[in-house]
Amino acid sequence: LNALVDSGLRNRPEILQAQETLRASGYSVSIARKQLLPSINLNANISSTGARGQTNNDSSAIGISLNWTFFDSGLSAGEVAAAKASALEAKANLVSQTQSVVSDVSGAFVSLQAASQRVAVAASAVLNAQEGLRLSEGRFKAGVTTFVEVTTAQATLVTAQASQASAQDSLQTARAQMARAIGSSIKAPKPDELKPIVPSNKP
């Protein structure tokens, strides 16, 4: 179950989207905070006058400026607060999506286990019905019972096979639900899980 939950948390698109939203909101907070810091600008200028071969008048200048907004009516602080609120909302959304995935995977896991048990029980019922039919046919051929017992055994086998088909269908549905819950495909069913057990005609 833990491995399936981990798979869901890695693959489900809503989890991936929530993680990216949270990461982006973190960048927004960082950018908003930097607006409160002073900015430093470095300027350089080089100029030259005069014709080639004559005395040139070269000049250069380097300037540094420091800009710092001491008061902006709380605009920058408001932007930081809004960015933090968005980050908290994104974090809450990620937690909510995580809980939803855990719930989905857990429910699908229980359904899958129950469906697997139904398939196993149904397969045993079919085997028992096959054996019952074989014994009934043997007793009928030996003349120790009536054909009614044989038809009753055949009906029991048909009922068991119908239950087996229903159990297999439920198993495939449970597998599909699990695949959706983890955001990925799961192991394909074995061929003997899909083929109904054909009753033997041998006495």
mmCIF file of C-alpha atoms in Angstrom:
data_model
loop_
_atom_site.group_PDB
_atom_site.id
_atom_site.type_symbol
_atom_site.label_atom_id
_atom_site.label_comp_id
_atom_site.label_asym_id
_atom_site.label_seq_id
_atom_site.Cartn_x
_atom_site.Cartn_y
_atom_site.Cartn_z
ATOM 1 C CA LEU A 1 0.000 0.000 0.000
ATOM 2 C CA ASN A 2 2.792 2.440 0.858
ATOM 3 C CA ALA A 3 4.484 1.793 -2.488
ATOM 4 C CA LEU A 4 1.207 2.398 -4.321
ATOM 5 C CA VAL A 5 0.619 5.637 -2.405
ATOM 6 C CA ASP A 6 4.141 6.786 -3.282
ATOM 7 C CA SER A 7 3.445 6.005 -6.923
ATOM 8 C CA GLY A 8 0.257 8.049 -6.795
ATOM 9 C CA LEU A 9 2.058 10.993 -5.232
ATOM 10 C CA ARG A 10 4.680 10.837 -7.981
ATOM 11 C CA ASN A 11 2.345 10.416 -10.945
ATOM 12 C CA ARG A 12 -1.030 12.031 -10.266
ATOM 13 C CA PRO A 13 -1.302 15.216 -12.385
ATOM 14 C CA GLU A 14 -3.098 17.186 -9.678
ATOM 15 C CA ILE A 15 -0.193 16.543 -7.296
ATOM 16 C CA LEU A 16 2.351 17.632 -9.897
ATOM 17 C CA GLN A 17 0.335 20.774 -10.632
ATOM 18 C CA ALA A 18 0.005 21.605 -6.926
ATOM 19 C CA GLN A 19 3.748 21.163 -6.449
ATOM 20 C CA GLU A 20 4.542 23.478 -9.355
ATOM 21 C CA THR A 21 2.056 26.049 -8.073
ATOM 22 C CA LEU A 22 3.685 25.967 -4.644
ATOM 23 C CA ARG A 23 7.142 26.332 -6.189
ATOM 24 C CA ALA A 24 6.015 29.293 -8.288
ATOM 25 C CA SER A 25 4.419 30.959 -5.272
ATOM 26 C CA GLY A 26 7.736 30.629 -3.445
ATOM 27 C CA TYR A 27 9.444 32.498 -6.280
ATOM 28 C CA SER A 28 6.761 35.186 -6.103
ATOM 29 C CA VAL A 29 7.458 35.710 -2.393
ATOM 30 C CA SER A 30 11.189 35.990 -3.096
ATOM 31 C CA ILE A 31 10.645 38.543 -5.860
ATOM 32 C CA ALA A 32 8.255 40.596 -3.724
ATOM 33 C CA ARG A 33 10.766 40.723 -0.889
ATOM 34 C CA LYS A 34 13.551 41.885 -3.195
ATOM 35 C CA GLN A 35 11.486 44.935 -4.097
ATOM 36 C CA LEU A 36 12.046 46.141 -0.515
ATOM 37 C CA LEU A 37 15.827 46.032 -0.952
ATOM 38 C CA PRO A 38 17.937 48.880 -2.374
ATOM 39 C CA SER A 39 19.101 48.601 -5.975
ATOM 40 C CA ILE A 40 22.627 49.420 -7.120
ATOM 41 C CA ASN A 41 23.299 50.545 -10.693
ATOM 42 C CA LEU A 42 26.753 50.702 -12.266
ATOM 43 C CA ASN A 43 27.223 52.892 -15.346
ATOM 44 C CA ALA A 44 30.332 53.165 -17.558
ATOM 45 C CA ASN A 45 30.903 55.567 -20.482
ATOM 46 C CA ILE A 46 33.869 55.967 -22.847
ATOM 47 C CA SER A 47 34.010 58.664 -25.535
ATOM 48 C CA SER A 48 36.619 59.764 -28.075
ATOM 49 C CA THR A 49 36.781 62.907 -30.231
ATOM 50 C CA GLY A 50 39.197 64.001 -32.985
ATOM 51 C CA ALA A 51 40.266 62.655 -36.370
ATOM 52 C CA ARG A 52 42.441 59.610 -36.846
ATOM 53 C CA GLY A 53 46.116 60.450 -36.607
ATOM 54 C CA GLN A 54 45.502 63.654 -34.710
ATOM 55 C CA THR A 55 45.410 64.241 -31.034
ATOM 56 C CA ASN A 56 42.340 62.522 -29.669
ATOM 57 C CA ASN A 57 40.381 63.698 -26.736
ATOM 58 C CA ASP A 58 39.426 60.526 -24.911
ATOM 59 C CA SER A 59 37.304 60.523 -21.840
ATOM 60 C CA SER A 60 35.726 57.882 -19.653
ATOM 61 C CA ALA A 61 33.349 57.942 -16.757
ATOM 62 C CA ILE A 62 32.141 55.396 -14.239
ATOM 63 C CA GLY A 63 29.142 56.009 -12.059
ATOM 64 C CA ILE A 64 27.442 54.115 -9.258
ATOM 65 C CA SER A 65 23.954 54.932 -8.108
ATOM 66 C CA LEU A 66 22.023 53.584 -5.154
ATOM 67 C CA ASN A 67 18.213 53.618 -5.243
ATOM 68 C CA TRP A 68 16.116 52.823 -2.209
ATOM 69 C CA THR A 69 12.455 53.580 -1.840
ATOM 70 C CA PHE A 70 11.980 54.420 1.814
ATOM 71 C CA PHE A 71 8.230 54.905 1.603
ATOM 72 C CA ASP A 72 5.800 53.593 -1.019
ATOM 73 C CA SER A 73 2.562 53.761 0.960
ATOM 74 C CA GLY A 74 2.884 50.093 1.909
ATOM 75 C CA LEU A 75 2.730 48.873 -1.705
ATOM 76 C CA SER A 76 5.776 46.610 -1.468
ATOM 77 C CA ALA A 77 4.757 45.262 1.928
ATOM 78 C CA GLY A 78 1.310 44.544 0.550
ATOM 79 C CA GLU A 79 2.775 42.653 -2.388
ATOM 80 C CA VAL A 80 4.881 40.563 -0.015
ATOM 81 C CA ALA A 81 1.838 39.797 2.127
ATOM 82 C CA ALA A 82 -0.202 38.841 -0.941
ATOM 83 C CA ALA A 83 2.585 36.577 -2.201
ATOM 84 C CA LYS A 84 2.823 34.895 1.203
ATOM 85 C CA ALA A 85 -0.940 34.359 1.260
ATOM 86 C CA SER A 86 -0.773 32.754 -2.191
ATOM 87 C CA ALA A 87 2.055 30.510 -1.000
ATOM 88 C CA LEU A 88 0.028 29.402 2.025
ATOM 89 C CA GLU A 89 -2.950 28.699 -0.203
ATOM 90 C CA ALA A 90 -0.776 26.674 -2.568
ATOM 91 C CA LYS A 91 0.639 24.693 0.360
ATOM 92 C CA ALA A 92 -2.845 23.980 1.706
ATOM 93 C CA ASN A 93 -3.944 22.850 -1.747
ATOM 94 C CA LEU A 94 -0.980 20.465 -1.978
ATOM 95 C CA VAL A 95 -1.846 18.987 1.420
ATOM 96 C CA SER A 96 -5.473 18.574 0.349
ATOM 97 C CA GLN A 97 -4.510 16.920 -2.932
ATOM 98 C CA THR A 98 -2.105 14.614 -1.088
ATOM 99 C CA GLN A 99 -4.821 13.512 1.304
ATOM 100 C CA SER A 100 -7.150 12.909 -1.632
ATOM 101 C CA VAL A 101 -4.586 10.698 -3.367
ATOM 102 C CA VAL A 102 -3.944 8.709 -0.180
ATOM 103 C CA SER A 103 -7.683 8.188 0.238
ATOM 104 C CA ASP A 104 -8.153 7.159 -3.405
ATOM 105 C CA VAL A 105 -5.263 4.691 -3.347
ATOM 106 C CA SER A 106 -6.321 3.206 -0.007
ATOM 107 C CA GLY A 107 -9.893 2.695 -1.197
ATOM 108 C CA ALA A 108 -8.729 1.200 -4.497
ATOM 109 C CA PHE A 109 -6.341 -1.078 -2.604
ATOM 110 C CA VAL A 110 -9.143 -2.452 -0.422
ATOM 111 C CA SER A 111 -11.369 -2.952 -3.466
ATOM 112 C CA LEU A 112 -8.581 -4.698 -5.351
ATOM 113 C CA GLN A 113 -7.856 -7.037 -2.438
ATOM 114 C CA ALA A 114 -11.542 -7.865 -2.067
ATOM 115 C CA ALA A 115 -11.907 -8.483 -5.814
ATOM 116 C CA SER A 116 -8.859 -10.751 -5.817
ATOM 117 C CA GLN A 117 -10.350 -12.763 -2.970
ATOM 118 C CA ARG A 118 -13.633 -13.052 -4.881
ATOM 119 C CA VAL A 119 -11.766 -14.423 -7.901
ATOM 120 C CA ALA A 120 -9.992 -17.006 -5.741
ATOM 121 C CA VAL A 121 -13.221 -18.067 -4.025
ATOM 122 C CA ALA A 122 -15.071 -18.234 -7.344
ATOM 123 C CA ALA A 123 -12.319 -20.362 -8.876
ATOM 124 C CA SER A 124 -12.550 -22.786 -5.940
ATOM 125 C CA ALA A 125 -16.331 -22.934 -6.333
ATOM 126 C CA VAL A 126 -15.952 -23.797 -10.020
ATOM 127 C CA LEU A 127 -13.467 -26.562 -9.213
ATOM 128 C CA ASN A 128 -15.811 -27.970 -6.577
ATOM 129 C CA ALA A 129 -18.741 -27.804 -9.001
ATOM 130 C CA GLN A 130 -16.682 -29.568 -11.658
ATOM 131 C CA GLU A 131 -15.798 -32.327 -9.244
ATOM 132 C CA GLY A 132 -19.431 -32.612 -8.146
ATOM 133 C CA LEU A 133 -20.546 -32.945 -11.762
ATOM 134 C CA ARG A 134 -17.894 -35.552 -12.437
ATOM 135 C CA LEU A 135 -19.019 -37.635 -9.461
ATOM 136 C CA SER A 136 -22.685 -37.270 -10.399
ATOM 137 C CA GLU A 137 -22.008 -38.409 -13.930
ATOM 138 C CA GLY A 138 -20.041 -41.362 -12.616
ATOM 139 C CA ARG A 139 -22.837 -42.407 -10.261
ATOM 140 C CA PHE A 140 -25.405 -42.011 -13.045
ATOM 141 C CA LYS A 141 -23.386 -44.232 -15.390
ATOM 142 C CA ALA A 142 -23.058 -46.759 -12.604
ATOM 143 C CA GLY A 143 -26.842 -46.685 -12.181
ATOM 144 C CA VAL A 144 -26.802 -45.599 -8.552
ATOM 145 C CA THR A 145 -28.476 -42.215 -9.065
ATOM 146 C CA THR A 146 -30.919 -40.457 -11.373
ATOM 147 C CA PHE A 147 -30.264 -37.963 -14.132
ATOM 148 C CA VAL A 148 -31.830 -35.272 -11.939
ATOM 149 C CA GLU A 149 -28.671 -35.275 -9.804
ATOM 150 C CA VAL A 150 -26.594 -34.774 -12.944
ATOM 151 C CA THR A 151 -28.678 -31.817 -14.131
ATOM 152 C CA THR A 152 -28.540 -30.309 -10.627
ATOM 153 C CA ALA A 153 -24.741 -30.602 -10.670
ATOM 154 C CA GLN A 154 -24.642 -29.021 -14.131
ATOM 155 C CA ALA A 155 -26.772 -26.100 -12.917
ATOM 156 C CA THR A 156 -24.479 -25.672 -9.925
ATOM 157 C CA LEU A 157 -21.480 -25.531 -12.249
ATOM 158 C CA VAL A 158 -23.137 -22.958 -14.510
ATOM 159 C CA THR A 159 -23.955 -20.795 -11.495
ATOM 160 C CA ALA A 160 -20.370 -21.080 -10.243
ATOM 161 C CA GLN A 161 -18.993 -20.113 -13.653
ATOM 162 C CA ALA A 162 -21.307 -17.091 -13.812
ATOM 163 C CA SER A 163 -20.066 -16.025 -10.381
ATOM 164 C CA GLN A 164 -16.501 -16.513 -11.564
ATOM 165 C CA ALA A 165 -17.095 -14.307 -14.621
ATOM 166 C CA SER A 166 -18.616 -11.623 -12.396
ATOM 167 C CA ALA A 167 -15.655 -11.838 -10.018
ATOM 168 C CA GLN A 168 -13.199 -11.483 -12.891
ATOM 169 C CA ASP A 169 -15.093 -8.457 -14.173
ATOM 170 C CA SER A 170 -14.966 -6.902 -10.708
ATOM 171 C CA LEU A 171 -11.234 -7.573 -10.584
ATOM 172 C CA GLN A 172 -10.643 -5.746 -13.864
ATOM 173 C CA THR A 173 -12.731 -2.822 -12.625
ATOM 174 C CA ALA A 174 -10.716 -2.730 -9.393
ATOM 175 C CA ARG A 175 -7.485 -2.779 -11.398
ATOM 176 C CA ALA A 176 -8.694 0.139 -13.492
ATOM 177 C CA GLN A 177 -9.601 2.074 -10.339
ATOM 178 C CA MET A 178 -6.165 1.392 -8.890
ATOM 179 C CA ALA A 179 -4.478 2.476 -12.124
ATOM 180 C CA ARG A 180 -6.360 5.768 -11.972
ATOM 181 C CA ALA A 181 -5.582 6.197 -8.259
ATOM 182 C CA ILE A 182 -1.827 5.830 -8.771
ATOM 183 C CA GLY A 183 -1.799 7.669 -12.098
ATOM 184 C CA SER A 184 -0.171 4.742 -13.855
ATOM 185 C CA SER A 185 -0.897 1.278 -15.193
ATOM 186 C CA ILE A 186 -0.576 -1.773 -12.957
ATOM 187 C CA LYS A 187 0.444 -5.319 -13.677
ATOM 188 C CA ALA A 188 -1.691 -6.942 -16.329
ATOM 189 C CA PRO A 189 -3.851 -9.892 -15.270
ATOM 190 C CA LYS A 190 -2.591 -13.374 -15.926
ATOM 191 C CA PRO A 191 -4.342 -15.279 -18.703
ATOM 192 C CA ASP A 192 -5.753 -17.882 -16.301
ATOM 193 C CA GLU A 193 -7.423 -15.068 -14.367
ATOM 194 C CA LEU A 194 -9.472 -14.094 -17.402
ATOM 195 C CA LYS A 195 -10.348 -17.484 -18.888
ATOM 196 C CA PRO A 196 -13.375 -19.179 -17.370
ATOM 197 C CA ILE A 197 -12.730 -22.727 -16.219
ATOM 198 C CA VAL A 198 -14.351 -25.051 -18.736
ATOM 199 C CA PRO A 199 -16.021 -28.068 -17.135
ATOM 200 C CA SER A 200 -14.674 -31.450 -18.084
ATOM 201 C CA ASN A 201 -16.965 -33.926 -19.788
ATOM 202 C CA LYS A 202 -15.015 -36.873 -18.509
ATOM 203 C CA PRO A 203 -16.833 -38.939 -15.833
#
